[in-house]
Structures are given as structure tokens and as C-alpha cells.
Amino acid sequence: MAPCGAAPILPLALALTAVAAVSWARGPSGTHWSRQGCAALGRCCPGRDPTCAARGPPRCFCDQACREVRDCCPDYARACPAVSCVVAEWSSWSRCVKPCQVSYRLRQRHVLQEPRNGGAPCPPLEERAGCVEYWNHQGVECQQSLLPALITTGSYGKEREKRGVPKKQETIGYCVQFRLGPVPGSCQQVRAPHAQWTRYLTQGHTVCVRCEWPAQDARSQRCYGDGGGAGGHQLSLWQAAGHPRCRGTWERLGQLRDCSCPEVHSLVFL
């Protein structure tokens, strides 16, 4: 005869076995059995894809949109980790696309790692900046004058590549001071990184514009649009390279050997 209290032992053992079986089926941390997750499915899909679903119950998904819909499989974050875009460094700036006229130069970069599973998208892969070259691709000097005066930030003068420049040409140059006339509002409405300098152009301010090779005419050793041939207090035209709608007038104040304006008002002829 079984001792008193022994009868409930068998049902209790069966209950514990059942709990253990359920826990093993769900896996660690309450996740579903591996046969029901994204790892078992072997797919991580872009966008919303109704076919990218793991077996249930309950039915769950392994597509990128499941995070918003909130129907991802429990192992989605582990099986389909977010991978952000990775890009290479910028290339060097190209030559002007079209010589002997207002044009633009390019620099590019390529994708090293495409984004996946909701990772950060790729940034722009190409940038353009306004420029002018006074020599065509065959090495012949351009004969045309470029009016109005084309200007850009002084930092471009430091970056400008001097192809085949005689050593003495590197130091020849001069600075011209101008007082800006009315400046259109379009100069303030700029998004391109290379044209941010136009935000600092303000009516009445004095700007210093450096004239140096290769912007100098080979015969006169002057830059087009520097106002050297204009009479006193005569207005001439300027235009910001890379921002065609940013243009206006200025009054020539004088010529100096070196520029001494603040950096935001230090420009260079193109």
C-alpha cells in the first residue's frame, strides 16, 4: 500500500516534464523553435515581401518592413542585422568638363558596402563645382574673354591644380578690392557645399579678389573682369562660379600686392 501523499507525485512529474518540453521548444529567452525563425528561413528581404515569412504558428516575417508592422520573427535582429552603406573616399577633382567656358568639375566615390535590412542609405556619390579652364584639352590657350568676372572662394585658389606651370608663374599675381553692390537673395539660397561661401556676400562689404595664373591672360597678365580698364567709380559685373543665379555688380576700389580681407571675403578670379 502506497504511503499517504504519494498519489500526487506522478501527476506532478508529468507536469514538470511538459513544462520542460515547452521551454526547450521555445528556446532561450522565449524565442521560437529554430525551425520557425529567420535563421531557418535563410532569407532577409528588402521592403515588404509577403513571401518572406517563416513557418508558424504564429506566422512571422523576415522582411525589412516587419519592424514597422511589428510582425518580425523573434530572431530577426540576430539573423538579419542592419548593415549601413559604406563608401570610399572622394576621388580627385576632374578637369573642367568643357574648357574655354563656364563649366564644372567632378569628383566621385563608389559604394563599398550596399545597405541592408534597414541600414543607413548611401550618401551622394558625385559632387560638382563650377570652374573655368583657359586652355583646351589640346593645350591651346583660349582666346575668348569671359564676362562677367567669374569668382569663387579663395580656398579654391589653393587647391587649383597648376598643370605645366613655370616656377616663376606660381608667385606672380595681384589682389583687387571691390565694394559689392546689390546682392540678389539667390546667393543666400544655396545648398551645394561648394557654394556655401556665397552666403557671406553682402551689399556694401569689401571683398578681396586674387588674380593669379592660370586665370591671367597670357599677354596682359591680367584677369578678365578685374575692372582695370574701367574709369573711377564705374560698376562692373561679377558672377559666382557654380551658382549662376548669384551675380551682381561691384565697384573697384584699388589694386594691392596681397589680399588682406577676412577669409569669408577672400575670393579668387577664375
Coordinates of C-alpha atoms in Angstrom, one line a residue:
M1 CA 0.0 0.0 0.0
A2 CA 1.4 3.4 -1.0
P3 CA 2.2 5.8 1.8
C4 CA -0.2 8.6 2.3
G5 CA 0.6 11.6 0.0
A6 CA 2.3 9.5 -2.7
A7 CA -0.5 9.6 -5.2
P8 CA 0.1 13.2 -6.4
I9 CA 3.7 12.6 -7.2
L10 CA 3.1 11.1 -10.7
P11 CA 0.9 13.9 -12.0
L12 CA 3.4 16.4 -10.7
A13 CA 6.2 14.7 -12.5
L14 CA 4.3 14.7 -15.7
A15 CA 3.5 18.4 -15.4
L16 CA 7.2 19.3 -14.9
T17 CA 8.1 17.2 -17.9
A18 CA 5.6 19.1 -20.0
V19 CA 6.9 22.5 -18.9
A20 CA 10.5 21.4 -19.8
A21 CA 9.4 20.3 -23.2
V22 CA 7.7 23.6 -23.9
S23 CA 10.7 25.6 -22.7
W24 CA 13.0 23.5 -24.9
A25 CA 10.8 24.1 -27.9
R26 CA 10.7 27.8 -27.5
G27 CA 14.5 28.1 -27.0
P28 CA 16.4 30.7 -24.9
S29 CA 14.7 33.9 -23.8
G30 CA 11.3 32.8 -25.0
T31 CA 12.2 32.7 -28.7
H32 CA 10.5 30.2 -31.1
W33 CA 12.0 26.9 -32.0
S34 CA 14.7 27.5 -34.6
R35 CA 12.6 25.8 -37.3
Q36 CA 10.2 28.8 -37.2
G37 CA 12.6 31.8 -37.4
C38 CA 14.6 33.8 -40.0
A39 CA 17.7 31.7 -39.5
A40 CA 15.7 28.6 -40.6
L41 CA 14.1 30.5 -43.5
G42 CA 17.6 31.6 -44.7
R43 CA 16.3 34.9 -46.1
C44 CA 16.3 38.6 -45.2
C45 CA 14.2 40.5 -47.7
P46 CA 14.1 44.2 -48.6
G47 CA 10.9 46.3 -48.4
R48 CA 7.7 44.5 -47.7
D49 CA 7.6 40.9 -49.1
P50 CA 4.7 38.7 -48.1
T51 CA 6.6 35.6 -49.3
C52 CA 9.4 36.3 -46.8
A53 CA 7.7 34.6 -44.0
A54 CA 8.8 31.9 -41.6
R55 CA 6.6 28.9 -40.6
G56 CA 4.2 29.3 -37.7
P57 CA 2.3 29.3 -35.7
P58 CA 2.4 32.2 -35.2
R59 CA 3.4 33.3 -38.7
C60 CA 6.2 35.9 -38.7
F61 CA 8.2 37.8 -41.3
C62 CA 11.9 38.4 -42.2
D63 CA 11.5 41.4 -44.5
Q64 CA 12.7 45.0 -43.8
A65 CA 9.2 46.3 -43.2
C66 CA 8.4 43.9 -40.4
R67 CA 9.9 46.4 -37.9
E68 CA 7.2 49.0 -38.8
V69 CA 4.4 46.4 -39.0
R70 CA 5.7 44.7 -35.8
D71 CA 5.4 41.2 -37.2
C72 CA 9.1 40.2 -37.2
C73 CA 10.2 36.8 -36.2
P74 CA 11.8 36.8 -32.8
D75 CA 15.3 36.2 -34.2
Y76 CA 15.0 38.9 -36.9
A77 CA 17.5 41.3 -35.2
R78 CA 20.1 38.5 -34.8
A79 CA 19.6 36.8 -38.2
C80 CA 19.1 40.0 -40.2
P81 CA 21.3 42.7 -38.6
A82 CA 21.1 46.2 -40.1
V83 CA 24.1 47.0 -42.3
S84 CA 24.7 50.6 -43.2
C85 CA 26.1 51.8 -46.5
V86 CA 29.9 52.3 -46.7
V87 CA 31.5 54.5 -49.4
A88 CA 35.1 55.0 -50.5
E89 CA 37.0 58.3 -50.2
W90 CA 36.4 61.1 -52.7
S91 CA 38.4 60.9 -55.9
S92 CA 40.5 63.9 -57.0
W93 CA 38.6 66.7 -58.8
S94 CA 38.5 66.2 -62.6
R95 CA 39.4 68.9 -65.1
C96 CA 36.6 71.2 -66.3
V97 CA 34.2 69.2 -68.4
K98 CA 34.2 71.9 -71.1
P99 CA 37.2 74.2 -71.5
C100 CA 37.2 77.8 -72.6
Q101 CA 33.8 78.5 -71.0
V102 CA 32.0 78.4 -67.7
S103 CA 31.7 74.7 -66.8
Y104 CA 32.0 72.4 -63.9
R105 CA 34.4 69.8 -62.5
L106 CA 33.5 66.4 -60.9
R107 CA 34.6 64.2 -58.1
Q108 CA 33.2 60.8 -57.3
R109 CA 33.2 58.0 -54.9
H110 CA 31.9 54.4 -55.1
V111 CA 30.0 52.1 -52.8
L112 CA 32.0 49.6 -50.8
Q113 CA 29.0 48.1 -49.0
E114 CA 25.4 48.3 -50.0
P115 CA 22.9 48.9 -47.2
R116 CA 20.8 46.0 -46.0
N117 CA 18.0 45.3 -43.6
G118 CA 17.2 49.0 -42.9
G119 CA 20.8 50.2 -42.5
A120 CA 21.7 53.8 -43.3
P121 CA 21.4 54.7 -47.0
C122 CA 24.3 55.7 -49.2
P123 CA 25.3 59.4 -49.3
P124 CA 25.7 61.2 -52.6
L125 CA 28.3 59.6 -54.9
E126 CA 29.0 62.7 -57.0
E127 CA 29.8 66.3 -56.4
R128 CA 30.1 69.2 -58.9
A129 CA 31.8 72.5 -58.6
G130 CA 31.9 75.4 -61.0
C131 CA 35.2 76.1 -62.8
V132 CA 36.8 77.7 -65.9
E133 CA 39.9 76.4 -67.8
Y134 CA 41.8 78.8 -70.1
W135 CA 43.4 76.0 -72.0
N136 CA 41.6 73.5 -74.2
H137 CA 42.2 69.7 -73.9
Q138 CA 44.8 70.0 -76.7
G139 CA 46.8 72.5 -74.7
V140 CA 45.9 75.6 -76.8
E141 CA 45.2 78.8 -74.9
C142 CA 41.6 80.0 -75.1
Q143 CA 41.2 83.3 -76.9
Q144 CA 37.8 84.4 -75.7
S145 CA 37.1 86.8 -72.8
L146 CA 34.9 85.7 -70.0
L147 CA 32.5 88.4 -68.8
P148 CA 31.2 89.0 -66.2
A149 CA 34.1 88.3 -63.8
L150 CA 33.9 84.8 -62.5
I151 CA 34.8 84.4 -58.8
T152 CA 34.9 81.7 -56.2
T153 CA 36.1 81.2 -52.7
G154 CA 39.8 81.8 -52.1
S155 CA 40.3 78.2 -50.9
Y156 CA 39.8 77.1 -54.5
G157 CA 43.0 79.0 -55.4
K158 CA 45.0 76.9 -53.0
E159 CA 43.5 73.7 -54.4
R160 CA 43.7 74.6 -58.1
E161 CA 45.9 72.2 -59.9
K162 CA 48.7 74.0 -61.9
R163 CA 49.5 71.8 -64.8
G164 CA 52.8 72.7 -66.5
V165 CA 53.2 76.0 -64.7
P166 CA 56.7 77.5 -64.9
K167 CA 58.1 78.0 -61.4
K168 CA 58.1 81.8 -61.8
Q169 CA 54.4 81.9 -62.7
E170 CA 53.5 80.4 -59.3
T171 CA 54.3 83.7 -57.4
I172 CA 53.0 86.2 -60.0
G173 CA 49.7 87.7 -59.1
Y174 CA 47.9 90.6 -57.5
C175 CA 44.8 91.5 -55.4
V176 CA 41.9 93.7 -56.3
Q177 CA 39.5 95.2 -53.8
F178 CA 35.8 95.7 -54.7
R179 CA 32.8 97.1 -52.9
L180 CA 29.8 95.0 -53.5
G181 CA 26.6 96.5 -55.0
P182 CA 23.2 94.9 -54.5
V183 CA 23.4 91.2 -53.9
P184 CA 20.4 89.0 -55.0
G185 CA 18.7 86.8 -52.5
S186 CA 19.5 83.8 -54.6
C187 CA 23.1 84.0 -53.2
Q188 CA 21.7 83.1 -49.8
Q189 CA 19.6 80.2 -51.1
V190 CA 22.3 77.7 -51.7
R191 CA 22.5 74.0 -50.7
A192 CA 25.6 72.8 -52.5
P193 CA 28.6 72.5 -50.2
H194 CA 31.0 74.1 -52.7
A195 CA 28.8 77.2 -53.0
Q196 CA 28.3 78.0 -49.3
W197 CA 30.7 80.9 -49.5
T198 CA 28.1 83.0 -51.4
R199 CA 26.1 83.4 -48.2
Y200 CA 28.6 85.9 -47.0
L201 CA 28.2 88.3 -50.0
T202 CA 26.5 91.4 -48.6
Q203 CA 25.9 94.8 -50.2
G204 CA 28.4 97.4 -49.2
H205 CA 31.0 94.9 -47.9
T206 CA 34.6 95.0 -49.3
V207 CA 35.9 91.8 -50.9
C208 CA 39.4 90.9 -51.9
V209 CA 39.8 89.0 -55.2
R210 CA 43.1 87.4 -56.0
C211 CA 44.3 87.3 -59.6
E212 CA 46.8 84.5 -60.3
W213 CA 47.9 82.1 -63.0
P214 CA 46.1 80.4 -64.8
A215 CA 43.3 83.0 -64.7
Q216 CA 45.6 85.7 -66.1
D217 CA 45.6 86.5 -69.7
A218 CA 48.9 85.4 -71.3
R219 CA 49.5 88.8 -73.0
S220 CA 48.2 91.4 -70.5
Q221 CA 48.9 89.4 -67.3
R222 CA 45.5 90.5 -66.0
C223 CA 42.4 88.6 -65.1
Y224 CA 39.2 89.1 -67.1
G225 CA 36.7 91.3 -65.3
D226 CA 39.2 92.8 -62.8
G227 CA 38.0 96.3 -63.7
G228 CA 41.5 97.6 -64.6
G229 CA 40.3 99.3 -67.7
A230 CA 37.2 100.9 -66.2
G231 CA 37.1 104.5 -65.1
G232 CA 36.8 105.6 -61.5
H233 CA 33.7 104.5 -59.6
Q234 CA 32.4 102.6 -62.7
L235 CA 30.5 99.5 -61.9
S236 CA 31.3 96.1 -63.4
L237 CA 29.7 92.7 -63.3
W238 CA 30.6 89.6 -61.3
Q239 CA 29.2 86.0 -61.1
A240 CA 29.7 83.3 -58.6
A241 CA 31.1 80.1 -60.3
G242 CA 28.9 77.1 -59.7
H243 CA 25.9 79.3 -58.8
P244 CA 24.6 81.0 -62.0
R245 CA 21.8 82.9 -60.2
C246 CA 24.3 84.6 -57.8
R247 CA 25.6 87.6 -59.7
G248 CA 25.7 91.3 -59.3
T249 CA 27.8 94.5 -59.6
W250 CA 30.8 95.9 -57.7
E251 CA 32.9 99.0 -57.7
R252 CA 36.7 98.7 -58.0
L253 CA 38.5 100.3 -55.0
G254 CA 42.1 99.6 -55.9
Q255 CA 44.8 97.1 -56.6
L256 CA 47.1 95.6 -54.0
R257 CA 50.0 93.2 -54.0
D258 CA 48.5 91.0 -51.3
C259 CA 45.0 90.4 -50.1
S260 CA 44.1 91.2 -46.5
C261 CA 40.4 90.6 -46.3
P262 CA 38.8 88.2 -43.8
E263 CA 38.6 84.6 -45.1
V264 CA 34.9 84.8 -45.9
H265 CA 35.6 87.8 -48.1
S266 CA 38.7 86.5 -49.8
L267 CA 37.9 85.3 -53.3
V268 CA 39.8 84.4 -56.5
F269 CA 39.2 85.0 -60.2
L270 CA 38.6 82.0 -62.4

